[in-house]
């Protein structure tokens, strides 16, 4: 199964991508997570992208394309979460997939309106140790503000601050909506209503994706 996941920042895209990847036993490739890890580790890549990410802007296509190409050569089934974000990236992805003779089954759009996004985002928290994502309203940790997995105090990501979120939403609209249109024209888009409880969104996704489960060997 090979999927792309789309949705505005705060739609629950990362959370759902992780759950679906586990259920269907495919690799979860989150470009945002890969970049954040590079920044935390202070690698060359991290140094290059740190200030761009802090401003909520997009990392240049050449960097992203190279990074994703390397990943795709290592795996067969995957969910790409956070890529492609521009038409140029989408076209590059098409070329890479053609080269390695693989196809995308579907591009999943988790649909959430802007007002709802702004309400949600200020409540998003993440575990700095294991990466688990929480929401103080919809997906609270069981114990205070401590991670359910590892007990580390959960924190707000710099790029979840409100001004950054608004800038990211604007950039999302400007760059990614044409990408969604691109996949819509190719009949790849499946839309899920993201304004529901996490469990309900997951249920809708599982039902929708079951038909692709056996597409792993083509
Ligand atoms: P995310 O967690 O997917 O929202 O990504 C966090 C940040 O990483 C974004 O705001 C961008 O600065 C950068 N980023 C992640 N994926 C991409 C991409 N495909 N193209 C450009 N920048 C990206």
GROMACS .gro file of C-alpha atoms and ligand atoms in nm:
model
  241
    1UNK     CA    1   0.000   0.000   0.000
    2UNK     CA    2   0.136   0.340  -0.097
    3UNK     CA    3  -0.038   0.653   0.022
    4UNK     CA    4   0.009   1.027   0.041
    5UNK     CA    5  -0.145   1.213   0.334
    6UNK     CA    6  -0.264   1.573   0.296
    7UNK     CA    7  -0.430   1.817   0.530
    8UNK     CA    8  -0.372   2.161   0.677
    9UNK     CA    9  -0.138   2.195   0.976
   10UNK     CA   10  -0.332   2.067   1.278
   11UNK     CA   11  -0.569   1.839   1.085
   12UNK     CA   12  -0.444   1.532   1.272
   13UNK     CA   13  -0.257   1.414   0.967
   14UNK     CA   14   0.054   1.294   1.153
   15UNK     CA   15  -0.148   1.116   1.422
   16UNK     CA   16  -0.362   0.933   1.167
   17UNK     CA   17  -0.068   0.852   0.941
   18UNK     CA   18   0.111   0.682   1.233
   19UNK     CA   19  -0.200   0.478   1.327
   20UNK     CA   20  -0.266   0.371   0.967
   21UNK     CA   21   0.102   0.283   0.906
   22UNK     CA   22   0.099   0.057   1.211
   23UNK     CA   23  -0.233  -0.110   1.124
   24UNK     CA   24  -0.138  -0.180   0.762
   25UNK     CA   25   0.227  -0.249   0.841
   26UNK     CA   26   0.379   0.012   0.609
   27UNK     CA   27   0.659   0.265   0.662
   28UNK     CA   28   0.553   0.608   0.790
   29UNK     CA   29   0.768   0.871   0.622
   30UNK     CA   30   0.706   1.213   0.778
   31UNK     CA   31   0.926   1.479   0.623
   32UNK     CA   32   0.848   1.718   0.913
   33UNK     CA   33   0.966   1.456   1.168
   34UNK     CA   34   1.282   1.382   0.966
   35UNK     CA   35   1.367   1.753   0.949
   36UNK     CA   36   1.291   1.814   1.319
   37UNK     CA   37   1.515   1.522   1.412
   38UNK     CA   38   1.794   1.668   1.195
   39UNK     CA   39   1.753   2.006   1.370
   40UNK     CA   40   1.759   1.843   1.716
   41UNK     CA   41   2.071   1.645   1.630
   42UNK     CA   42   2.239   1.950   1.476
   43UNK     CA   43   2.329   1.768   1.151
   44UNK     CA   44   2.429   1.957   0.831
   45UNK     CA   45   2.072   1.918   0.706
   46UNK     CA   46   1.941   2.045   1.042
   47UNK     CA   47   2.161   2.356   1.027
   48UNK     CA   48   2.037   2.431   0.673
   49UNK     CA   49   1.666   2.406   0.756
   50UNK     CA   50   1.644   2.532   1.117
   51UNK     CA   51   1.566   2.899   1.054
   52UNK     CA   52   1.336   2.819   0.758
   53UNK     CA   53   1.128   2.592   0.980
   54UNK     CA   54   1.121   2.845   1.264
   55UNK     CA   55   0.970   3.096   1.023
   56UNK     CA   56   0.709   2.840   0.913
   57UNK     CA   57   0.833   2.855   0.555
   58UNK     CA   58   0.895   2.568   0.315
   59UNK     CA   59   1.235   2.403   0.284
   60UNK     CA   60   1.366   2.427  -0.077
   61UNK     CA   61   1.240   2.159  -0.317
   62UNK     CA   62   1.589   2.029  -0.405
   63UNK     CA   63   1.658   1.941  -0.040
   64UNK     CA   64   1.318   1.774   0.009
   65UNK     CA   65   1.331   1.584  -0.319
   66UNK     CA   66   1.672   1.434  -0.249
   67UNK     CA   67   1.567   1.337   0.104
   68UNK     CA   68   1.246   1.163  -0.011
   69UNK     CA   69   1.414   0.991  -0.306
   70UNK     CA   70   1.663   0.825  -0.070
   71UNK     CA   71   1.381   0.708   0.158
   72UNK     CA   72   1.170   0.567  -0.125
   73UNK     CA   73   1.459   0.360  -0.252
   74UNK     CA   74   1.470   0.185   0.087
   75UNK     CA   75   1.102   0.086   0.124
   76UNK     CA   76   0.823  -0.081  -0.071
   77UNK     CA   77   0.502   0.020   0.107
   78UNK     CA   78   0.472   0.359   0.268
   79UNK     CA   79   0.271   0.657   0.379
   80UNK     CA   80   0.425   0.986   0.275
   81UNK     CA   81   0.319   1.245   0.532
   82UNK     CA   82   0.400   1.609   0.456
   83UNK     CA   83   0.533   1.552   0.103
   84UNK     CA   84   0.475   1.656  -0.174
   85UNK     CA   85   0.397   2.014  -0.063
   86UNK     CA   86   0.453   2.190  -0.397
   87UNK     CA   87   0.373   2.106  -0.760
   88UNK     CA   88   0.742   2.073  -0.831
   89UNK     CA   89   0.774   1.812  -0.555
   90UNK     CA   90   0.467   1.627  -0.692
   91UNK     CA   91   0.619   1.611  -1.039
   92UNK     CA   92   0.952   1.496  -0.898
   93UNK     CA   93   0.772   1.224  -0.699
   94UNK     CA   94   0.594   1.105  -1.014
   95UNK     CA   95   0.928   1.075  -1.193
   96UNK     CA   96   1.091   0.883  -0.905
   97UNK     CA   97   0.797   0.642  -0.877
   98UNK     CA   98   0.801   0.582  -1.251
   99UNK     CA   99   1.172   0.508  -1.233
  100UNK     CA  100   1.127   0.250  -0.954
  101UNK     CA  101   0.807   0.118  -1.118
  102UNK     CA  102   0.576   0.190  -0.827
  103UNK     CA  103   0.243   0.368  -0.805
  104UNK     CA  104   0.050   0.560  -0.545
  105UNK     CA  105  -0.279   0.391  -0.445
  106UNK     CA  106  -0.441   0.704  -0.306
  107UNK     CA  107  -0.384   1.056  -0.182
  108UNK     CA  108  -0.577   1.095   0.143
  109UNK     CA  109  -0.706   1.441   0.230
  110UNK     CA  110  -0.801   1.501   0.593
  111UNK     CA  111  -1.034   1.794   0.562
  112UNK     CA  112  -1.062   2.054   0.843
  113UNK     CA  113  -1.169   2.422   0.808
  114UNK     CA  114  -0.936   2.704   0.918
  115UNK     CA  115  -1.138   2.813   1.228
  116UNK     CA  116  -1.123   2.464   1.369
  117UNK     CA  117  -0.748   2.444   1.295
  118UNK     CA  118  -0.670   2.763   1.487
  119UNK     CA  119  -0.874   2.637   1.786
  120UNK     CA  120  -0.693   2.304   1.789
  121UNK     CA  121  -0.338   2.404   1.726
  122UNK     CA  122  -0.282   2.600   2.046
  123UNK     CA  123  -0.359   2.276   2.232
  124UNK     CA  124  -0.124   2.047   2.043
  125UNK     CA  125   0.167   1.904   2.243
  126UNK     CA  126   0.438   1.656   2.158
  127UNK     CA  127   0.671   1.432   2.356
  128UNK     CA  128   1.028   1.558   2.295
  129UNK     CA  129   1.159   1.209   2.371
  130UNK     CA  130   0.949   0.959   2.171
  131UNK     CA  131   0.757   1.191   1.936
  132UNK     CA  132   0.403   1.095   2.046
  133UNK     CA  133   0.156   1.370   1.962
  134UNK     CA  134  -0.119   1.488   2.201
  135UNK     CA  135  -0.399   1.743   2.212
  136UNK     CA  136  -0.495   1.890   2.547
  137UNK     CA  137  -0.865   1.879   2.447
  138UNK     CA  138  -0.910   1.578   2.219
  139UNK     CA  139  -0.616   1.350   2.295
  140UNK     CA  140  -0.499   1.418   2.649
  141UNK     CA  141  -0.216   1.226   2.813
  142UNK     CA  142  -0.350   1.004   3.093
  143UNK     CA  143  -0.127   1.160   3.356
  144UNK     CA  144  -0.100   1.541   3.377
  145UNK     CA  145   0.116   1.671   3.094
  146UNK     CA  146   0.339   1.364   3.088
  147UNK     CA  147   0.384   1.129   2.792
  148UNK     CA  148   0.184   0.803   2.816
  149UNK     CA  149   0.469   0.610   2.654
  150UNK     CA  150   0.775   0.734   2.840
  151UNK     CA  151   0.667   0.981   3.113
  152UNK     CA  152   0.859   1.276   2.964
  153UNK     CA  153   0.697   1.620   3.007
  154UNK     CA  154   0.518   1.703   2.683
  155UNK     CA  155   0.593   2.038   2.515
  156UNK     CA  156   0.462   2.279   2.250
  157UNK     CA  157   0.660   2.270   1.925
  158UNK     CA  158   0.799   2.607   1.816
  159UNK     CA  159   0.621   2.570   1.483
  160UNK     CA  160   0.287   2.520   1.664
  161UNK     CA  161   0.289   2.879   1.799
  162UNK     CA  162  -0.012   3.073   1.669
  163UNK     CA  163   0.166   3.322   1.442
  164UNK     CA  164   0.366   3.042   1.284
  165UNK     CA  165   0.051   2.834   1.238
  166UNK     CA  166  -0.129   3.117   1.057
  167UNK     CA  167   0.170   3.161   0.829
  168UNK     CA  168   0.182   2.786   0.765
  169UNK     CA  169  -0.190   2.782   0.684
  170UNK     CA  170  -0.140   3.061   0.432
  171UNK     CA  171   0.154   2.872   0.278
  172UNK     CA  172  -0.047   2.548   0.281
  173UNK     CA  173  -0.327   2.713   0.086
  174UNK     CA  174  -0.092   2.877  -0.160
  175UNK     CA  175   0.135   2.580  -0.232
  176UNK     CA  176  -0.042   2.259  -0.142
  177UNK     CA  177  -0.392   2.320  -0.274
  178UNK     CA  178  -0.264   2.311  -0.633
  179UNK     CA  179  -0.095   1.979  -0.543
  180UNK     CA  180  -0.427   1.842  -0.416
  181UNK     CA  181  -0.592   1.957  -0.739
  182UNK     CA  182  -0.317   1.774  -0.931
  183UNK     CA  183  -0.403   1.444  -0.759
  184UNK     CA  184  -0.775   1.516  -0.791
  185UNK     CA  185  -0.733   1.535  -1.168
  186UNK     CA  186  -0.558   1.195  -1.153
  187UNK     CA  187  -0.850   1.052  -0.951
  188UNK     CA  188  -0.628   0.972  -0.656
  189UNK     CA  189  -0.789   1.190  -0.388
  190UNK     CA  190  -1.000   1.033  -0.114
  191UNK     CA  191  -1.140   1.281   0.140
  192UNK     CA  192  -1.200   1.213   0.509
  193UNK     CA  193  -1.391   1.446   0.743
  194UNK     CA  194  -1.127   1.554   0.998
  195UNK     CA  195  -1.375   1.734   1.228
  196UNK     CA  196  -1.451   1.427   1.438
  197UNK     CA  197  -1.290   1.243   1.730
  198UNK     CA  198  -0.956   1.085   1.649
  199UNK     CA  199  -1.111   0.736   1.673
  200UNK     CA  200  -1.389   0.826   1.428
  201UNK     CA  201  -1.143   0.961   1.172
  202UNK     CA  202  -0.935   0.643   1.209
  203UNK     CA  203  -1.244   0.426   1.157
  204UNK     CA  204  -1.335   0.614   0.840
  205UNK     CA  205  -0.979   0.578   0.716
  206UNK     CA  206  -0.954   0.205   0.789
  207UNK     CA  207  -1.280   0.140   0.604
  208UNK     CA  208  -1.167   0.343   0.309
  209UNK     CA  209  -0.817   0.196   0.286
  210UNK     CA  210  -0.897  -0.173   0.325
  211UNK     CA  211  -0.929  -0.212  -0.050
  212UNK     CA  212  -0.563  -0.117  -0.096
  213UNK     CA  213  -0.430  -0.360   0.163
  214UNK     CA  214  -0.326  -0.623  -0.088
  215UNK     CA  215  -0.157  -0.390  -0.333
  216UNK     CA  216   0.185  -0.432  -0.175
  217UNK     CA  217   0.350  -0.646  -0.436
  218UNK     CA  218   0.285  -0.451  -0.752
  219LIG     P1  219   0.516   1.934   0.920
  219LIG     O1  220   0.540   1.872   1.051
  219LIG     O2  221   0.489   1.833   0.810
  219LIG     O3  222   0.412   2.041   0.921
  219LIG     O4  223   0.654   2.007   0.876
  219LIG     C1  224   0.716   2.104   0.958
  219LIG     C2  225   0.801   2.197   0.872
  219LIG     O5  226   0.901   2.122   0.800
  219LIG     C3  227   0.725   2.275   0.766
  219LIG     O6  228   0.668   2.390   0.817
  219LIG     C4  229   0.837   2.304   0.666
  219LIG     O7  230   0.921   2.409   0.710
  219LIG     C5  231   0.920   2.176   0.670
  219LIG     N1  232   0.874   2.075   0.570
  219LIG     C6  233   0.823   1.952   0.594
  219LIG     N2  234   0.792   1.886   0.480
  219LIG     C7  235   0.823   1.972   0.379
  219LIG     C8  236   0.813   1.965   0.237
  219LIG     N3  237   0.762   1.857   0.175
  219LIG     N4  238   0.854   2.072   0.166
  219LIG     C9  239   0.905   2.181   0.225
  219LIG     N5  240   0.916   2.195   0.358
  219LIG    C10  241   0.877   2.091   0.436
   0.00000   0.00000   0.00000
